[in-house]
mmCIF file of C-alpha atoms in Angstrom:
data_model
loop_
_atom_site.group_PDB
_atom_site.id
_atom_site.type_symbol
_atom_site.label_atom_id
_atom_site.label_comp_id
_atom_site.label_asym_id
_atom_site.label_seq_id
_atom_site.Cartn_x
_atom_site.Cartn_y
_atom_site.Cartn_z
ATOM 1 C CA MET A 1 3.941 -12.199 16.773
ATOM 2 C CA LYS A 2 2.699 -12.526 14.345
ATOM 3 C CA LEU A 3 -0.997 -12.461 13.475
ATOM 4 C CA SER A 4 -0.966 -15.960 13.258
ATOM 5 C CA ALA A 5 0.194 -16.650 17.086
ATOM 6 C CA LEU A 6 -3.555 -15.813 17.934
ATOM 7 C CA SER A 7 -6.792 -17.737 18.385
ATOM 8 C CA ARG A 8 -9.452 -17.618 16.897
ATOM 9 C CA SER A 9 -10.741 -15.893 20.348
ATOM 10 C CA GLU A 10 -7.963 -14.178 21.492
ATOM 11 C CA LEU A 11 -8.539 -12.833 18.023
ATOM 12 C CA SER A 12 -12.115 -11.975 18.465
ATOM 13 C CA LEU A 13 -11.171 -9.961 22.461
ATOM 14 C CA ARG A 14 -8.541 -8.620 20.744
ATOM 15 C CA LEU A 15 -10.217 -6.837 17.839
ATOM 16 C CA ARG A 16 -13.547 -5.269 20.380
ATOM 17 C CA HIS A 17 -10.727 -3.256 21.645
ATOM 18 C CA GLY A 18 -9.015 -2.762 18.733
ATOM 19 C CA LEU A 19 -5.913 -4.901 17.335
ATOM 20 C CA PRO A 20 -2.852 -3.122 15.945
ATOM 21 C CA LEU A 21 -1.174 -4.453 12.868
ATOM 22 C CA ARG A 22 0.958 -3.092 11.591
ATOM 23 C CA THR A 23 1.621 -3.289 7.813
ATOM 24 C CA GLY A 24 4.446 -1.908 5.240
ATOM 25 C CA ALA A 25 4.853 1.496 6.644
ATOM 26 C CA PHE A 26 2.139 2.386 8.829
ATOM 27 C CA THR A 27 -0.157 0.486 11.274
ATOM 28 C CA PHE A 28 -3.671 0.162 11.784
ATOM 29 C CA ARG A 29 -5.740 -0.204 14.502
ATOM 30 C CA VAL A 30 -8.911 -2.029 13.450
ATOM 31 C CA LYS A 31 -12.026 -2.402 16.014
ATOM 32 C CA THR A 32 -14.830 -4.110 15.490
ATOM 33 C CA CYS A 33 -17.227 -7.436 16.737
ATOM 34 C CA ILE A 34 -17.738 -8.673 13.482
ATOM 35 C CA PRO A 35 -17.605 -12.148 12.530
ATOM 36 C CA SER A 36 -16.477 -11.973 8.977
ATOM 37 C CA VAL A 37 -13.894 -9.671 8.873
ATOM 38 C CA ALA A 38 -12.472 -10.890 11.747
ATOM 39 C CA HIS A 39 -12.539 -14.483 9.597
ATOM 40 C CA GLY A 40 -10.574 -12.551 6.727
ATOM 41 C CA LEU A 41 -8.657 -11.115 8.650
ATOM 42 C CA SER A 42 -7.377 -14.409 10.340
ATOM 43 C CA LEU A 43 -7.200 -15.904 6.659
ATOM 44 C CA LEU A 44 -5.103 -13.630 4.778
ATOM 45 C CA TYR A 45 -3.172 -11.360 7.471
ATOM 46 C CA ALA A 46 -1.732 -14.314 9.480
ATOM 47 C CA ASP A 47 1.768 -13.585 8.396
ATOM 48 C CA TYR A 48 1.648 -9.726 9.203
ATOM 49 C CA PRO A 49 2.934 -8.862 12.627
ATOM 50 C CA LEU A 50 1.232 -7.055 15.623
ATOM 51 C CA ALA A 51 2.687 -3.880 16.926
ATOM 52 C CA ALA A 52 2.909 -2.446 19.863
ATOM 53 C CA GLU A 53 -0.265 -0.730 21.921
ATOM 54 C CA GLU A 54 0.944 2.977 21.852
ATOM 55 C CA PHE A 55 1.295 4.825 19.000
ATOM 56 C CA SER A 56 -1.146 3.430 15.787
ATOM 57 C CA ASP A 57 -0.447 5.766 12.048
ATOM 58 C CA PHE A 58 -5.118 5.744 11.805
ATOM 59 C CA HIS A 59 -7.641 3.857 13.952
ATOM 60 C CA VAL A 60 -10.172 2.026 12.003
ATOM 61 C CA THR A 61 -13.756 0.383 12.723
ATOM 62 C CA LEU A 62 -16.589 -1.895 11.368
ATOM 63 C CA ALA A 63 -19.748 -1.775 12.554
ATOM 64 C CA SER A 64 -23.760 -1.830 12.296
ATOM 65 C CA PRO A 65 -24.869 1.980 12.211
ATOM 66 C CA PRO A 66 -27.227 2.583 15.726
ATOM 67 C CA THR A 67 -30.843 3.411 14.073
ATOM 68 C CA LEU A 68 -33.452 1.251 13.781
ATOM 69 C CA ARG A 69 -32.488 0.256 10.109
ATOM 70 C CA ARG A 70 -30.357 -2.131 11.670
ATOM 71 C CA TRP A 71 -32.550 -4.692 12.087
ATOM 72 C CA PHE A 72 -34.659 -4.762 9.132
ATOM 73 C CA LYS A 73 -31.793 -4.335 6.472
ATOM 74 C CA SER A 74 -28.254 -6.073 8.309
ATOM 75 C CA GLN A 75 -25.217 -3.363 6.834
ATOM 76 C CA VAL A 76 -22.393 -2.018 8.301
ATOM 77 C CA THR A 77 -20.832 1.617 8.554
ATOM 78 C CA PHE A 78 -16.163 2.522 8.635
ATOM 79 C CA ARG A 79 -15.465 5.291 10.813
ATOM 80 C CA PHE A 80 -12.152 6.733 10.577
ATOM 81 C CA ASP A 81 -10.962 7.859 13.711
ATOM 82 C CA GLY A 82 -14.616 9.290 14.347
ATOM 83 C CA MET A 83 -15.719 9.782 12.000
ATOM 84 C CA ALA A 84 -17.898 8.013 8.966
ATOM 85 C CA PRO A 85 -16.267 8.559 5.540
ATOM 86 C CA PHE A 86 -18.627 6.541 3.409
ATOM 87 C CA ALA A 87 -22.306 6.076 3.113
ATOM 88 C CA PRO A 88 -23.313 1.723 4.597
ATOM 89 C CA LEU A 89 -22.801 -1.358 3.308
ATOM 90 C CA PRO A 90 -24.450 -4.222 3.476
ATOM 91 C CA TYR A 91 -23.465 -6.194 6.841
ATOM 92 C CA THR A 92 -22.406 -8.928 4.105
ATOM 93 C CA GLN A 93 -19.862 -6.683 2.739
ATOM 94 C CA ALA A 94 -18.201 -4.910 6.056
ATOM 95 C CA PHE A 95 -14.678 -7.138 4.539
ATOM 96 C CA PRO A 96 -14.132 -5.806 1.456
ATOM 97 C CA MET A 97 -15.324 -3.053 2.935
ATOM 98 C CA LEU A 98 -12.227 -2.891 5.244
ATOM 99 C CA GLU A 99 -10.025 -3.163 2.497
ATOM 100 C CA TRP A 100 -10.943 0.096 0.140
ATOM 101 C CA GLY A 101 -11.621 1.784 3.729
ATOM 102 C CA LEU A 102 -7.589 1.034 4.412
ATOM 103 C CA ASN A 103 -7.003 2.009 0.976
ATOM 104 C CA TRP A 104 -8.977 5.563 1.350
ATOM 105 C CA CYS A 105 -6.304 6.169 5.000
ATOM 106 C CA VAL A 106 -3.726 5.640 2.646
ATOM 107 C CA SER A 107 -4.228 7.590 -0.326
ATOM 108 C CA ASN A 108 -6.039 10.468 1.556
ATOM 109 C CA HIS A 109 -3.751 11.255 4.848
ATOM 110 C CA ALA A 110 -0.491 9.793 3.747
ATOM 111 C CA ASN A 111 0.925 12.706 2.159
ATOM 112 C CA ASN A 112 4.952 11.764 2.703
ATOM 113 C CA TYR A 113 5.019 9.874 -0.087
ATOM 114 C CA LEU A 114 3.509 10.661 -3.870
ATOM 115 C CA ILE A 115 0.444 8.658 -3.979
ATOM 116 C CA ILE A 116 0.081 6.830 -7.524
ATOM 117 C CA HIS A 117 -3.339 4.023 -8.339
ATOM 118 C CA ALA A 118 -1.350 1.089 -9.429
ATOM 119 C CA ALA A 119 -0.003 -1.507 -8.105
ATOM 120 C CA VAL A 120 3.752 -2.639 -8.119
ATOM 121 C CA VAL A 121 6.447 -5.359 -7.875
ATOM 122 C CA GLU A 122 10.005 -6.583 -7.650
ATOM 123 C CA LYS A 123 12.201 -9.242 -8.422
ATOM 124 C CA ASN A 124 15.967 -8.864 -8.262
ATOM 125 C CA GLY A 125 16.134 -5.735 -6.943
ATOM 126 C CA TYR A 126 14.186 -4.021 -10.031
ATOM 127 C CA ALA A 127 10.334 -3.064 -9.549
ATOM 128 C CA ALA A 128 7.041 -2.618 -12.029
ATOM 129 C CA ILE A 129 4.566 -0.074 -11.257
ATOM 130 C CA LEU A 130 2.036 -0.917 -13.917
ATOM 131 C CA PRO A 131 -0.676 2.018 -13.659
ATOM 132 C CA ALA A 132 -4.081 0.977 -14.895
ATOM 133 C CA PRO A 133 -8.163 2.070 -15.340
ATOM 134 C CA PRO A 134 -10.601 -0.715 -13.929
ATOM 135 C CA GLY A 135 -11.133 -3.700 -16.455
ATOM 136 C CA SER A 136 -7.516 -3.493 -17.778
ATOM 137 C CA GLY A 137 -6.573 -6.644 -15.983
ATOM 138 C CA LYS A 138 -3.976 -5.293 -13.710
ATOM 139 C CA SER A 139 -4.541 -6.416 -10.268
ATOM 140 C CA THR A 140 -4.789 -10.064 -12.341
ATOM 141 C CA LEU A 141 -1.915 -9.167 -13.665
ATOM 142 C CA CYS A 142 0.015 -8.572 -10.680
ATOM 143 C CA ALA A 143 -1.944 -12.192 -8.535
ATOM 144 C CA ALA A 144 -0.014 -13.876 -11.234
ATOM 145 C CA LEU A 145 3.473 -11.995 -11.393
ATOM 146 C CA THR A 146 2.949 -12.608 -7.380
ATOM 147 C CA LEU A 147 2.285 -16.404 -7.557
ATOM 148 C CA ARG A 148 5.382 -16.731 -10.219
ATOM 149 C CA GLY A 149 8.341 -15.154 -7.923
ATOM 150 C CA TRP A 150 7.739 -11.855 -7.990
ATOM 151 C CA ARG A 151 7.088 -10.086 -5.097
ATOM 152 C CA LEU A 152 3.993 -8.198 -3.799
ATOM 153 C CA LEU A 153 4.692 -4.262 -3.365
ATOM 154 C CA SER A 154 1.194 -3.054 -3.572
ATOM 155 C CA ASP A 155 -2.045 -4.411 -5.754
ATOM 156 C CA GLU A 156 -3.420 -0.575 -5.232
ATOM 157 C CA LEU A 157 -1.457 1.938 -4.248
ATOM 158 C CA THR A 158 2.524 2.200 -5.141
ATOM 159 C CA LEU A 159 3.812 5.198 -2.603
ATOM 160 C CA ILE A 160 6.748 7.316 -4.384
ATOM 161 C CA ARG A 161 9.252 7.773 -1.018
ATOM 162 C CA LEU A 162 9.638 12.120 -1.627
ATOM 163 C CA SER A 163 12.675 11.813 0.070
ATOM 164 C CA ASP A 164 15.003 9.122 -1.984
ATOM 165 C CA GLY A 165 11.882 8.138 -4.855
ATOM 166 C CA LEU A 166 12.159 4.590 -3.393
ATOM 167 C CA ILE A 167 8.817 2.797 -3.587
ATOM 168 C CA GLU A 168 7.233 2.067 -0.008
ATOM 169 C CA PRO A 169 6.097 -1.259 0.298
ATOM 170 C CA LEU A 170 2.151 -2.275 1.254
ATOM 171 C CA PRO A 171 1.505 -5.487 0.600
ATOM 172 C CA ARG A 172 -1.852 -6.359 1.468
ATOM 173 C CA PRO A 173 -3.914 -8.283 0.252
ATOM 174 C CA ILE A 174 -4.997 -8.206 -3.240
ATOM 175 C CA SER A 175 -8.748 -7.447 -4.231
ATOM 176 C CA LEU A 176 -9.554 -9.642 -7.563
ATOM 177 C CA LYS A 177 -13.064 -8.885 -9.376
ATOM 178 C CA ASN A 178 -15.572 -11.317 -11.426
ATOM 179 C CA ALA A 179 -14.301 -13.560 -13.660
ATOM 180 C CA SER A 180 -10.590 -13.089 -12.548
ATOM 181 C CA ILE A 181 -11.946 -14.536 -9.242
ATOM 182 C CA GLY A 182 -11.522 -17.763 -11.702
ATOM 183 C CA VAL A 183 -8.810 -16.767 -13.655
ATOM 184 C CA ILE A 184 -6.376 -16.857 -11.042
ATOM 185 C CA LYS A 185 -7.932 -20.045 -8.687
ATOM 186 C CA ARG A 186 -7.344 -21.784 -11.894
ATOM 187 C CA PHE A 187 -4.109 -20.307 -12.270
ATOM 188 C CA ALA A 188 -2.804 -20.919 -8.277
ATOM 189 C CA PRO A 189 -4.944 -23.132 -7.675
ATOM 190 C CA ALA A 190 -3.220 -23.949 -4.177
ATOM 191 C CA ALA A 191 -3.431 -19.371 -3.500
ATOM 192 C CA VAL A 192 -5.880 -18.433 -0.629
ATOM 193 C CA PHE A 193 -9.109 -16.066 -1.366
ATOM 194 C CA SER A 194 -11.046 -14.449 1.685
ATOM 195 C CA PRO A 195 -15.073 -15.609 0.327
ATOM 196 C CA GLU A 196 -16.655 -14.555 -2.748
ATOM 197 C CA VAL A 197 -19.351 -12.071 -2.088
ATOM 198 C CA ARG A 198 -21.532 -11.108 -4.189
ATOM 199 C CA ASP A 199 -23.877 -7.414 -5.649
ATOM 200 C CA THR A 200 -20.955 -4.580 -4.406
ATOM 201 C CA VAL A 201 -20.436 -1.448 -6.247
ATOM 202 C CA LYS A 202 -17.925 -3.521 -7.941
ATOM 203 C CA GLY A 203 -19.252 -7.140 -8.444
ATOM 204 C CA THR A 204 -18.403 -10.488 -6.923
ATOM 205 C CA VAL A 205 -14.805 -9.529 -5.008
ATOM 206 C CA ALA A 206 -12.440 -11.186 -2.833
ATOM 207 C CA HIS A 207 -8.585 -10.994 -2.065
ATOM 208 C CA MET A 208 -5.910 -13.560 -2.516
ATOM 209 C CA LYS A 209 -3.807 -13.349 0.240
ATOM 210 C CA PRO A 210 0.090 -12.346 -0.320
ATOM 211 C CA GLY A 211 3.449 -14.451 -0.112
ATOM 212 C CA ALA A 212 4.609 -14.867 3.056
ATOM 213 C CA ASP A 213 8.123 -13.362 1.999
ATOM 214 C CA SER A 214 6.254 -10.516 0.735
ATOM 215 C CA VAL A 215 5.030 -9.812 4.117
ATOM 216 C CA ARG A 216 8.593 -10.774 5.722
ATOM 217 C CA ARG A 217 9.935 -7.865 3.180
ATOM 218 C CA ALA A 218 8.023 -5.351 4.323
ATOM 219 C CA ALA A 219 10.295 -2.706 5.346
ATOM 220 C CA LEU A 220 12.265 -3.419 2.259
ATOM 221 C CA PRO A 221 11.890 -0.814 -0.224
ATOM 222 C CA ALA A 222 12.349 -0.913 -4.053
ATOM 223 C CA ARG A 223 13.659 1.528 -7.207
ATOM 224 C CA ALA A 224 11.817 1.984 -9.762
ATOM 225 C CA ALA A 225 12.730 0.342 -13.513
ATOM 226 C CA TRP A 226 9.946 -0.034 -15.863
ATOM 227 C CA ILE A 227 6.074 1.984 -15.964
ATOM 228 C CA VAL A 228 3.772 -0.449 -17.313
ATOM 229 C CA PHE A 229 0.444 0.582 -18.858
ATOM 230 C CA PRO A 230 -1.069 -3.675 -18.631
ATOM 231 C CA LYS A 231 -4.571 -3.841 -21.092
ATOM 232 C CA TYR A 232 -6.503 -7.430 -21.060
ATOM 233 C CA GLU A 233 -7.690 -8.216 -25.045
ATOM 234 C CA ALA A 234 -8.736 -11.195 -25.171
ATOM 235 C CA GLY A 235 -7.278 -13.406 -27.853
ATOM 236 C CA ALA A 236 -4.477 -10.750 -27.924
ATOM 237 C CA PRO A 237 -0.586 -12.125 -28.389
ATOM 238 C CA SER A 238 1.304 -11.288 -25.982
ATOM 239 C CA VAL A 239 2.787 -6.890 -27.027
ATOM 240 C CA LEU A 240 4.975 -4.646 -25.531
ATOM 241 C CA ASP A 241 5.108 -0.735 -27.148
ATOM 242 C CA THR A 242 7.418 1.596 -25.804
ATOM 243 C CA VAL A 243 6.276 4.670 -24.330
ATOM 244 C CA THR A 244 8.208 8.228 -24.467
ATOM 245 C CA PRO A 245 9.096 9.491 -20.957
ATOM 246 C CA ALA A 246 6.635 12.345 -21.191
ATOM 247 C CA ARG A 247 3.724 10.675 -22.258
ATOM 248 C CA ALA A 248 4.342 8.325 -19.351
ATOM 249 C CA PHE A 249 4.984 11.211 -17.300
ATOM 250 C CA MET A 250 1.662 11.936 -18.007
ATOM 251 C CA ARG A 251 0.332 9.430 -17.269
ATOM 252 C CA LEU A 252 2.385 8.437 -13.231
ATOM 253 C CA ALA A 253 0.550 12.018 -12.952
ATOM 254 C CA ASP A 254 -3.164 11.605 -13.901
ATOM 255 C CA ASN A 255 -3.089 8.345 -11.370
ATOM 256 C CA ALA A 256 -2.205 10.202 -9.073
ATOM 257 C CA PHE A 257 -3.547 10.836 -6.332
ATOM 258 C CA ASN A 258 -1.348 13.771 -4.376
ATOM 259 C CA TYR A 259 0.735 14.553 -7.257
ATOM 260 C CA SER A 260 -1.218 18.476 -7.165
ATOM 261 C CA LEU A 261 -1.685 19.005 -3.667
ATOM 262 C CA LEU A 262 2.345 18.176 -3.948
ATOM 263 C CA GLY A 263 2.751 20.661 -5.927
ATOM 264 C CA GLN A 264 7.068 21.110 -7.076
ATOM 265 C CA GLN A 265 8.029 18.472 -5.696
ATOM 266 C CA GLY A 266 5.779 15.997 -6.266
ATOM 267 C CA PHE A 267 6.793 16.894 -10.196
ATOM 268 C CA HIS A 268 10.808 17.086 -8.338
ATOM 269 C CA THR A 269 9.922 13.317 -7.771
ATOM 270 C CA LEU A 270 7.364 12.026 -10.377
ATOM 271 C CA ALA A 271 10.543 13.179 -12.669
ATOM 272 C CA GLY A 272 12.974 11.325 -11.385
ATOM 273 C CA VAL A 273 11.291 8.400 -11.224
ATOM 274 C CA MET A 274 10.847 8.525 -15.522
ATOM 275 C CA ASP A 275 14.970 9.426 -15.315
ATOM 276 C CA GLY A 276 15.468 5.794 -14.018
ATOM 277 C CA THR A 277 12.368 3.351 -16.213
ATOM 278 C CA ALA A 278 11.024 2.328 -19.208
ATOM 279 C CA ALA A 279 7.988 2.237 -19.771
ATOM 280 C CA TYR A 280 5.748 0.621 -22.121
ATOM 281 C CA ASP A 281 2.164 -0.263 -23.214
ATOM 282 C CA PHE A 282 1.326 -3.804 -23.012
ATOM 283 C CA THR A 283 -1.129 -5.501 -24.343
ATOM 284 C CA TYR A 284 -1.852 -9.227 -23.122
ATOM 285 C CA SER A 285 -4.467 -12.596 -22.810
ATOM 286 C CA VAL A 286 -2.280 -14.997 -21.754
ATOM 287 C CA LEU A 287 -0.440 -14.727 -17.361
ATOM 288 C CA ASP A 288 2.056 -17.689 -18.807
ATOM 289 C CA GLU A 289 3.240 -15.083 -21.651
ATOM 290 C CA ALA A 290 2.467 -12.297 -19.876
ATOM 291 C CA ILE A 291 5.030 -13.779 -16.783
ATOM 292 C CA GLN A 292 8.116 -14.369 -20.009
ATOM 293 C CA VAL A 293 7.668 -11.729 -21.140
ATOM 294 C CA PHE A 294 7.775 -9.040 -17.412
ATOM 295 C CA ASP A 295 10.861 -12.172 -16.348
ATOM 296 C CA ALA A 296 11.623 -10.633 -19.715
ATOM 297 C CA LEU A 297 12.495 -7.450 -19.478
ATOM 298 C CA PRO A 298 15.717 -5.177 -20.014
ATOM 299 C CA VAL A 299 16.872 -3.858 -16.822
ATOM 300 C CA PRO A 300 17.115 0.138 -18.330
ATOM 301 C CA ALA A 301 21.096 1.062 -18.041
#
């Protein structure tokens, strides 16, 4: 059963008691009475399956804090298994807080994967990992690629299985901020977005709905073929520069949440990824040109 099968009133009722939502390998049980969260889920998660009631990987709640402050400055808290790992945020930021909180749940607890802070997309059976710091244009490029035939595996978290080195999909809404929101809306006017939320710690943010095919194929892993370190530069041509395997390894390790925690297992998993991939620095400014470059990436031998 998909979330879209629920009416708005049914969705609100289920959320009050905890809605088990399946996203890739994980089930999140989301509990809230906040209308903007219900709206965001209805809009962006319509294609996602609802999970069986008996088990969830993560139990999360979004609610106003139980203090007098709620009456004169509305806020929202994110709670995980009864604990509040973050300070409250303004009430208007409830849906972005849910998305950030779900990322936190996975990045801090899913240690059966090597977790890299990177977008990852797939086409024709080959995946490209896109690690980059904030402001590099990673999510903008990821969004554009998924709107032109690439499958979204994740916008934020590349999950590499320790058992076989394959990438586990976690296709959730793509987070865009500030100028990138308008860029993608002009690039793909039919794309579905959550309402823009202003004055967050990241500026203005909005989330883009993943394609239904990415959600439908969320159980299908992929093998990495390329590691591309993107960087947006206004007016720059689209240029790929080869990165040595040793340098790419260190940069990926620096972007991993749990590389040190996994120790030798993390090292061998990352080394296995490097054995089958080509690595590049990629500078771009025009999305259509960037997509042409990605579509022409040579498949490693």
